[in-house]
mmCIF file of C-alpha atoms in Angstrom:
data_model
loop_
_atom_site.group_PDB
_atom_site.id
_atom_site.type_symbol
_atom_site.label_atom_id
_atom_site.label_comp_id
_atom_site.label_asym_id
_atom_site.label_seq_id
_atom_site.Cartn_x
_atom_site.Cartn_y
_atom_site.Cartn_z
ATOM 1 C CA UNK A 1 196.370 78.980 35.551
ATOM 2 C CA UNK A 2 197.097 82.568 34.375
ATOM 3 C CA UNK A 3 194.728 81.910 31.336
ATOM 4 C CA UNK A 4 191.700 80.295 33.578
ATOM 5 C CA UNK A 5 191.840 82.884 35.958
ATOM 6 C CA UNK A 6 191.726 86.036 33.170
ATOM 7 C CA UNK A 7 188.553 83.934 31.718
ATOM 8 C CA UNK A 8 186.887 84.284 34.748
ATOM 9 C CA UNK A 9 187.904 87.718 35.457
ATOM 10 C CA UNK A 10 186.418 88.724 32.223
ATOM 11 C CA UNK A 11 182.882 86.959 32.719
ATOM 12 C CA UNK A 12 182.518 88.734 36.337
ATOM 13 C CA UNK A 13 183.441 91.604 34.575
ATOM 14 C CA UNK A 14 180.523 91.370 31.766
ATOM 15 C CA UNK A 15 178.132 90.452 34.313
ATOM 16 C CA UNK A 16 178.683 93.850 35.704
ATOM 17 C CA UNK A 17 178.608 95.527 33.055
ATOM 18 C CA UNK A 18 175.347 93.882 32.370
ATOM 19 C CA UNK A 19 173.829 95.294 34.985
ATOM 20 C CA UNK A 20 171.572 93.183 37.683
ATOM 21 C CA UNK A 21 169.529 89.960 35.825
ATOM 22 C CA UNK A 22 165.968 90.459 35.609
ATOM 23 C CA UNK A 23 164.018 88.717 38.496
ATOM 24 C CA UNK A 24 161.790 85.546 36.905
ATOM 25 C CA UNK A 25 157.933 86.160 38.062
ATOM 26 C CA UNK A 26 155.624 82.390 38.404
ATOM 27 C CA UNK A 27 153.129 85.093 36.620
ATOM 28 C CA UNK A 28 155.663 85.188 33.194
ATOM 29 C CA UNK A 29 153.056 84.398 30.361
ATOM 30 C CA UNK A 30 149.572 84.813 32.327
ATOM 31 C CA UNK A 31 147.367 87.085 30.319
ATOM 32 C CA UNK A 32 145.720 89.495 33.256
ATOM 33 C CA UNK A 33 141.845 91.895 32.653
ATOM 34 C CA UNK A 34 140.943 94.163 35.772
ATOM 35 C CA UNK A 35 137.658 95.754 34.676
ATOM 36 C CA UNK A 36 135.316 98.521 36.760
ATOM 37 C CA UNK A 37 131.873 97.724 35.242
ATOM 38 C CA UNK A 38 129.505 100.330 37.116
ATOM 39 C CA UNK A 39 130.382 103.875 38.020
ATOM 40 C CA UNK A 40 126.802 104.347 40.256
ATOM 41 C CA UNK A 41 126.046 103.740 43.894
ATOM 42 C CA UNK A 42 122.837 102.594 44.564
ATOM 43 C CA UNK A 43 121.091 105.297 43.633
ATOM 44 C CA UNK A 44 122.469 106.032 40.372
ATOM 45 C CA UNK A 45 124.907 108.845 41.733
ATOM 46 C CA UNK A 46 128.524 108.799 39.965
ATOM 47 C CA UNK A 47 130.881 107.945 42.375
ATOM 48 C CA UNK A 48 134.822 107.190 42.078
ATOM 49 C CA UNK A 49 134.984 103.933 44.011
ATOM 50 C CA UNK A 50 135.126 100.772 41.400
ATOM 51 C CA UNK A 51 137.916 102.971 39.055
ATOM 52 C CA UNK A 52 139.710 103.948 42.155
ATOM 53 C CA UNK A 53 139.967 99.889 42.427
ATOM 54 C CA UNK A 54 140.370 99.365 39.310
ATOM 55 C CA UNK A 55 143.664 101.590 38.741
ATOM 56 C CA UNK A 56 145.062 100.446 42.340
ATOM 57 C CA UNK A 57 144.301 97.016 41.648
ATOM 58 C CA UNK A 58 146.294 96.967 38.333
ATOM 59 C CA UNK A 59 149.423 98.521 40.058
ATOM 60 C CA UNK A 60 149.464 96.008 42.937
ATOM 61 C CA UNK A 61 149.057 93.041 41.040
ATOM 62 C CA UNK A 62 151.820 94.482 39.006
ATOM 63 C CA UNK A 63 154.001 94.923 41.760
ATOM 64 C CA UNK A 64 152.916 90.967 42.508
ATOM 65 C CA UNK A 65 154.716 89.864 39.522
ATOM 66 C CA UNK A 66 152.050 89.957 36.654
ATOM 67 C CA UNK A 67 153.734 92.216 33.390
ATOM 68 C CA UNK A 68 152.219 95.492 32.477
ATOM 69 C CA UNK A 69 152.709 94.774 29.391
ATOM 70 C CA UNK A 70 150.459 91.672 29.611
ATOM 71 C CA UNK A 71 147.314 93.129 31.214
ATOM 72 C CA UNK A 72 144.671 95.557 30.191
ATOM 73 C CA UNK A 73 142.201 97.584 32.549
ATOM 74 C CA UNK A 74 139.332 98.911 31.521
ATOM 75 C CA UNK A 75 136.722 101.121 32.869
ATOM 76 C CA UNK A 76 133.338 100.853 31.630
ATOM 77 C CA UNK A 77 132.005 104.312 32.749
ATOM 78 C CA UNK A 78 129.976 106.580 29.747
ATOM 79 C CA UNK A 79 130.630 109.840 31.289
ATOM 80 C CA UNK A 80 134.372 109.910 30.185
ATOM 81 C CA UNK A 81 135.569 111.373 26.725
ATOM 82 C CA UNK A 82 137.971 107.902 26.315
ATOM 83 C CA UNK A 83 134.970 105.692 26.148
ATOM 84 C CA UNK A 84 135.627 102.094 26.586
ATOM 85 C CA UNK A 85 132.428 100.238 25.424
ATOM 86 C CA UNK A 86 131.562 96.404 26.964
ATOM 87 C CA UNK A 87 132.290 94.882 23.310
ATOM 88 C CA UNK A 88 135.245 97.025 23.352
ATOM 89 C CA UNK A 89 136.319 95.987 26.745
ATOM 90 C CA UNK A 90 135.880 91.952 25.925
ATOM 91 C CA UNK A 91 137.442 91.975 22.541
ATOM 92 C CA UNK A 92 141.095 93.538 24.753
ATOM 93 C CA UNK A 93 140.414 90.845 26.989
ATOM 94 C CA UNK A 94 139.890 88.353 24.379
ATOM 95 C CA UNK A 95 143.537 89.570 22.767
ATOM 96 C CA UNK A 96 145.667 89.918 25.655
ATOM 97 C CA UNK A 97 144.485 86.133 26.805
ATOM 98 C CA UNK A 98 145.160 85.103 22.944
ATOM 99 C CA UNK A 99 148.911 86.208 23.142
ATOM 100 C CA UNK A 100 149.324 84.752 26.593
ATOM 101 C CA UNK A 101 149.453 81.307 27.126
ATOM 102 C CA UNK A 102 150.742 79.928 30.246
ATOM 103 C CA UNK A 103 147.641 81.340 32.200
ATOM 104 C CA UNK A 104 144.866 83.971 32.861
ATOM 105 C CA UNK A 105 143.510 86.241 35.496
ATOM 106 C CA UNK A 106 140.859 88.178 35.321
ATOM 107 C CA UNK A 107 139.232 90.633 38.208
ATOM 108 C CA UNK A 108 135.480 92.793 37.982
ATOM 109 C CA UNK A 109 134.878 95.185 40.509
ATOM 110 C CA UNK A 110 130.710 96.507 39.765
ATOM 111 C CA UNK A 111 127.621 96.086 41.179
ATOM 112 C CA UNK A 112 125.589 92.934 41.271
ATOM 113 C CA UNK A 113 122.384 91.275 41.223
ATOM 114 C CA UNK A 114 120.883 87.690 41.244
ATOM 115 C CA UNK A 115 121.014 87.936 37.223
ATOM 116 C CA UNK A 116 125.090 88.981 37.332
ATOM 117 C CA UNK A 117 126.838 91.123 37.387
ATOM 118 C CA UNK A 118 127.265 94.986 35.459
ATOM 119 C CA UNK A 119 129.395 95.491 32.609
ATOM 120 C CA UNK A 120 128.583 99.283 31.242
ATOM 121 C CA UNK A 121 125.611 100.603 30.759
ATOM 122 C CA UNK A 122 123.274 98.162 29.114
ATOM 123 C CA UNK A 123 125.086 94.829 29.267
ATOM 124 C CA UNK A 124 124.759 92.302 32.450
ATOM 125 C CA UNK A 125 126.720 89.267 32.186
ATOM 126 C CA UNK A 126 125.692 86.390 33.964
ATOM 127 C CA UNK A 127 127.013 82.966 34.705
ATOM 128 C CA UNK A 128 126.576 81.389 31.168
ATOM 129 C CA UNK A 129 128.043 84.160 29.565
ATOM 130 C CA UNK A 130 131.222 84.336 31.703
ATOM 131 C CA UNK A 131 132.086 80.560 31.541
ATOM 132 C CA UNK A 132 131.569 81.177 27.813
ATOM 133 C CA UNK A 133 133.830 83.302 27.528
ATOM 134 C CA UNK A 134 136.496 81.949 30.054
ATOM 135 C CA UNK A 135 135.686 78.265 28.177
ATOM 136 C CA UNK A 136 137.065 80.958 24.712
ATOM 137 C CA UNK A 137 139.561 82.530 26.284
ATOM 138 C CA UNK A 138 141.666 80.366 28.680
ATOM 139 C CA UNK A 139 140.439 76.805 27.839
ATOM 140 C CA UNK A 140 142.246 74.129 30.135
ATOM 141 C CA UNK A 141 144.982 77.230 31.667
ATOM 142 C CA UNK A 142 145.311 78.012 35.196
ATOM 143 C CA UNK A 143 142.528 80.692 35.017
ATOM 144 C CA UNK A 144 142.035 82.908 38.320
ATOM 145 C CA UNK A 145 138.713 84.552 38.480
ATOM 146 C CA UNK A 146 138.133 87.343 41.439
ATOM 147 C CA UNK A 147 134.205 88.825 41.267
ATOM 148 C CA UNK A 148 133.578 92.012 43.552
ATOM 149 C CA UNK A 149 130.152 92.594 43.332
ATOM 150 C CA UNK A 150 126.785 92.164 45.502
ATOM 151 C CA UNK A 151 125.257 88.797 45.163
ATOM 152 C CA UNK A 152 128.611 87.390 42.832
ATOM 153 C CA UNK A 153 128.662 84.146 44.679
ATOM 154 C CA UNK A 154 126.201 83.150 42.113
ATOM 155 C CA UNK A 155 129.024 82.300 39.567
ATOM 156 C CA UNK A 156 130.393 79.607 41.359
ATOM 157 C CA UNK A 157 128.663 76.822 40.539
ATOM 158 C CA UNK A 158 128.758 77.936 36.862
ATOM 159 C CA UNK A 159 132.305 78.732 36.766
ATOM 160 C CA UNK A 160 133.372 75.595 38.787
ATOM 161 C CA UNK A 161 136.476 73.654 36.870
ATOM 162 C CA UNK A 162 139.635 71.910 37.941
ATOM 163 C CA UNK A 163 141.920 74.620 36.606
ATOM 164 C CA UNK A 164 140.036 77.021 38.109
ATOM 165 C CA UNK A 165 139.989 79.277 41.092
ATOM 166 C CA UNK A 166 137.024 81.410 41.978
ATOM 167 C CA UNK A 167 136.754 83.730 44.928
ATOM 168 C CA UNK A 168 133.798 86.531 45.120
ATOM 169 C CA UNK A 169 132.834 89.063 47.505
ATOM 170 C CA UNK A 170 129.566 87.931 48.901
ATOM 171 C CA UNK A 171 127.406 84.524 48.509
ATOM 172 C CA UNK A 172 124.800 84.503 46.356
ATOM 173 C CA UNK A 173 121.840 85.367 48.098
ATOM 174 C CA UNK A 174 124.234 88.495 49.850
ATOM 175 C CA UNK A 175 124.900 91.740 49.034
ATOM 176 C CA UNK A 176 128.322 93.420 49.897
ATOM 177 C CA UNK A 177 129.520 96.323 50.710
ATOM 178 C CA UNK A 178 131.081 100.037 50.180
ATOM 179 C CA UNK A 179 129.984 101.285 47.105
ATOM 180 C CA UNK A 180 128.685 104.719 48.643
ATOM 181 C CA UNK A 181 129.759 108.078 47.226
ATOM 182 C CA UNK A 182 132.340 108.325 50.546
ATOM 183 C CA UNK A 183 134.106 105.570 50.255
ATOM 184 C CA UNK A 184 137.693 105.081 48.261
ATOM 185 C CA UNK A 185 136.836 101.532 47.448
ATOM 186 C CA UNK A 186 134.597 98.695 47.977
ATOM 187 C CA UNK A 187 135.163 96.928 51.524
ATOM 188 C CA UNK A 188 136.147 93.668 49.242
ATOM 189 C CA UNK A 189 138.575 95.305 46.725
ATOM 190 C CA UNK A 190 140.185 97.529 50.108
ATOM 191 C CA UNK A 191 140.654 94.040 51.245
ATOM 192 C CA UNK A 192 142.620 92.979 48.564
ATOM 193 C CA UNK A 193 144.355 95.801 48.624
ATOM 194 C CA UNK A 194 145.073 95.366 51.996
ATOM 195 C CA UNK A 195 145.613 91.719 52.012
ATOM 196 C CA UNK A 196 148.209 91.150 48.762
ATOM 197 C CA UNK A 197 150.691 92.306 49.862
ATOM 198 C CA UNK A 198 151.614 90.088 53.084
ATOM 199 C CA UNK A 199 150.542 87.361 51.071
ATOM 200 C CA UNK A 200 152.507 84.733 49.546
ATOM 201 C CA UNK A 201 149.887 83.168 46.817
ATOM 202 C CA UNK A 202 146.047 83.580 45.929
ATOM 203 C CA UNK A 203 145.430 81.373 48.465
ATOM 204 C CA UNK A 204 146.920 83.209 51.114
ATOM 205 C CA UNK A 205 145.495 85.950 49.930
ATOM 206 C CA UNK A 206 141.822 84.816 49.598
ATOM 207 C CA UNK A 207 141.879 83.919 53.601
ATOM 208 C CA UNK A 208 143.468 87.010 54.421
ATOM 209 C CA UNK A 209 140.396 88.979 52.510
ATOM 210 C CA UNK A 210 137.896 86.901 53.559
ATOM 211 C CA UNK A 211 138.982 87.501 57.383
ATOM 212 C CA UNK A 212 139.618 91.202 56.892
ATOM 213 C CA UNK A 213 135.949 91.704 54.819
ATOM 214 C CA UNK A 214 134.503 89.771 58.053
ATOM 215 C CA UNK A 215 136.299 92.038 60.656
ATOM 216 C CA UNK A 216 135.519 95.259 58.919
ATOM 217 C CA UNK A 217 131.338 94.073 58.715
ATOM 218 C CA UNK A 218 131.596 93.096 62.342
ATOM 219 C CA UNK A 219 133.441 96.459 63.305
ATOM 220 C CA UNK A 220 130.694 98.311 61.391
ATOM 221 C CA UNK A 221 127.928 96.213 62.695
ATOM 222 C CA UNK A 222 126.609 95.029 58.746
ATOM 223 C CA UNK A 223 124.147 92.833 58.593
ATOM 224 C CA UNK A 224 123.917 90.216 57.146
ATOM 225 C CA UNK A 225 127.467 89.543 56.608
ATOM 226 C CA UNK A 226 128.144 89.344 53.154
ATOM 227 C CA UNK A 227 130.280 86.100 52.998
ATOM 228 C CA UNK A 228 132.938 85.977 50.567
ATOM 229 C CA UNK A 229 132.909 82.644 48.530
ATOM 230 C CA UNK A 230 135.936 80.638 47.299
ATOM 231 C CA UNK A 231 135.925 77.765 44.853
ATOM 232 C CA UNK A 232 139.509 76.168 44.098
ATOM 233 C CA UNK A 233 139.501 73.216 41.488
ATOM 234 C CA UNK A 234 141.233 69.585 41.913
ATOM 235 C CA UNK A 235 144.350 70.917 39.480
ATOM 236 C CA UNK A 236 144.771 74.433 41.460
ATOM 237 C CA UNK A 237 144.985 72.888 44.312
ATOM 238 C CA UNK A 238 148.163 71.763 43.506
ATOM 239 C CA UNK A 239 149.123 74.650 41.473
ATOM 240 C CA UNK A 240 148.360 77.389 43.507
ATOM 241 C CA UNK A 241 151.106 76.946 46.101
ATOM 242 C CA UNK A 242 153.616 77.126 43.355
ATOM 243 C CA UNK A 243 152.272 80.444 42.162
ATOM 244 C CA UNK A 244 153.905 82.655 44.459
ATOM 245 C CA UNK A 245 153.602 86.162 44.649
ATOM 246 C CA UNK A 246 156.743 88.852 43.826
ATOM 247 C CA UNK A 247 157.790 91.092 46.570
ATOM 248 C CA UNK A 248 159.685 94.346 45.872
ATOM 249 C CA UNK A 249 163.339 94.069 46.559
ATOM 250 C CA UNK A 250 164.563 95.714 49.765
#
């Protein structure tokens, strides 16, 4: 009895010593790419918006469980002396989702047109080119694709899979909002930001954005409403539930 009880004793007293286990995230292995393509409001003025989402987008979906060590974030601005070129930008994507393998997210926050969507300064990628690459990068994985742009519900169709989930921030014949020089953020990605963290999955978390977007157009009286689109394939269906979202403890 004496013997069993100082075993015991002694494991209790290496878990302590231990310190407290690392908490398991459903994210563990997904590969993740937040990427500001444009740096311009509409009339070609620099403005801080799409980084500003970028960098506060990358630390909430942190805090949501995906590993810092296993994304990248780019910005694809010129007028910076650490510049991050489109090739540059899709070859760290390309990597990160190589040495990941259980499943990939990736988020663009730029401006938009009915041809796709901006990636730096010369390079628009449109439908085609993003399944392409999504097709090269993630193949059959659970692959989460968020577009914030003007007019990004054309990638739907063409992104469309079973292991997929696509939500953008305005249909395709729609532009969206808040990329003047006064705002902190786009009215989407604010949404997001607003929305993640009561929410328990990407599902949650794509009504809560879509209603929020909605209520903030309607408050503002914009017209017409931009209409955030959401696409969720046969096999996420399922998934998605599963995937739930960490929550800082306390």
């Amino acid at each position: 009895m004496r013997a069993r009880l100082f075993v015991w004793v002694s494991m209790a007293l290496a878990l302590l010593a231990a310190g407290p286990v690392a908490s398991q995230s459903r994210f563990d292995g997904w590969g993740a790419a937040i990427v500001a393509g444009d740096w311009r409001d509409p009339y070609d003025r620099p403005i801080q918006a799409f980084d500003n989402a970028r960098r506060d987008l990358t630390r909430a979906f942190q805090t949501a469980g995906f590993a810092r060590a296993d994304m990248v974030d780019y910005s694809l601005r010129p007028d910076v002396a650490a510049l991050v070129t489109a090739q540059a930008a899709s070859e760290g994507m390309a990597e990160v989702f190589a040495r990941t393998s259980r499943g990939c997210f990736v988020y663009i926050t730029s401006h938009g047109s009915p041809a796709g969507i901006v990636f730096g300064p010369d390079v628009t990628v449109n439908p085609t080119m993003l399944a392409n690459s999504l097709r090269s990068w993630c193949g059959a994985r659970p692959t989460v694709v968020i577009l914030s742009a003007c007019f990004s519900g054309i990638f739907v169709d063409g992104l469309a899979a079973p292991n997929r989930m696509i939500l953008t921030a305005a249909r395709r014949d729609r532009s969206s909002f808040g990329c003047g020089p006064e705002e902190t953020y786009p009215y989407f990605d604010a949404c997001i930001l607003e929305s993640l963290p009561g929410a328990a999955d990407f599902l949650a978390l794509a009504a809560a954005t879509r209603a929020c977007v909605n209520r903030r157009e309607t408050e503002e009286g914009l017209t017409p409403a931009s209409e955030p689109q959401l696409f969720v394939g046969s096999e996420m269906q399922l998934r998605l539930p599963t995937l739930r979202f960490s929550r800082p403890a306390g």
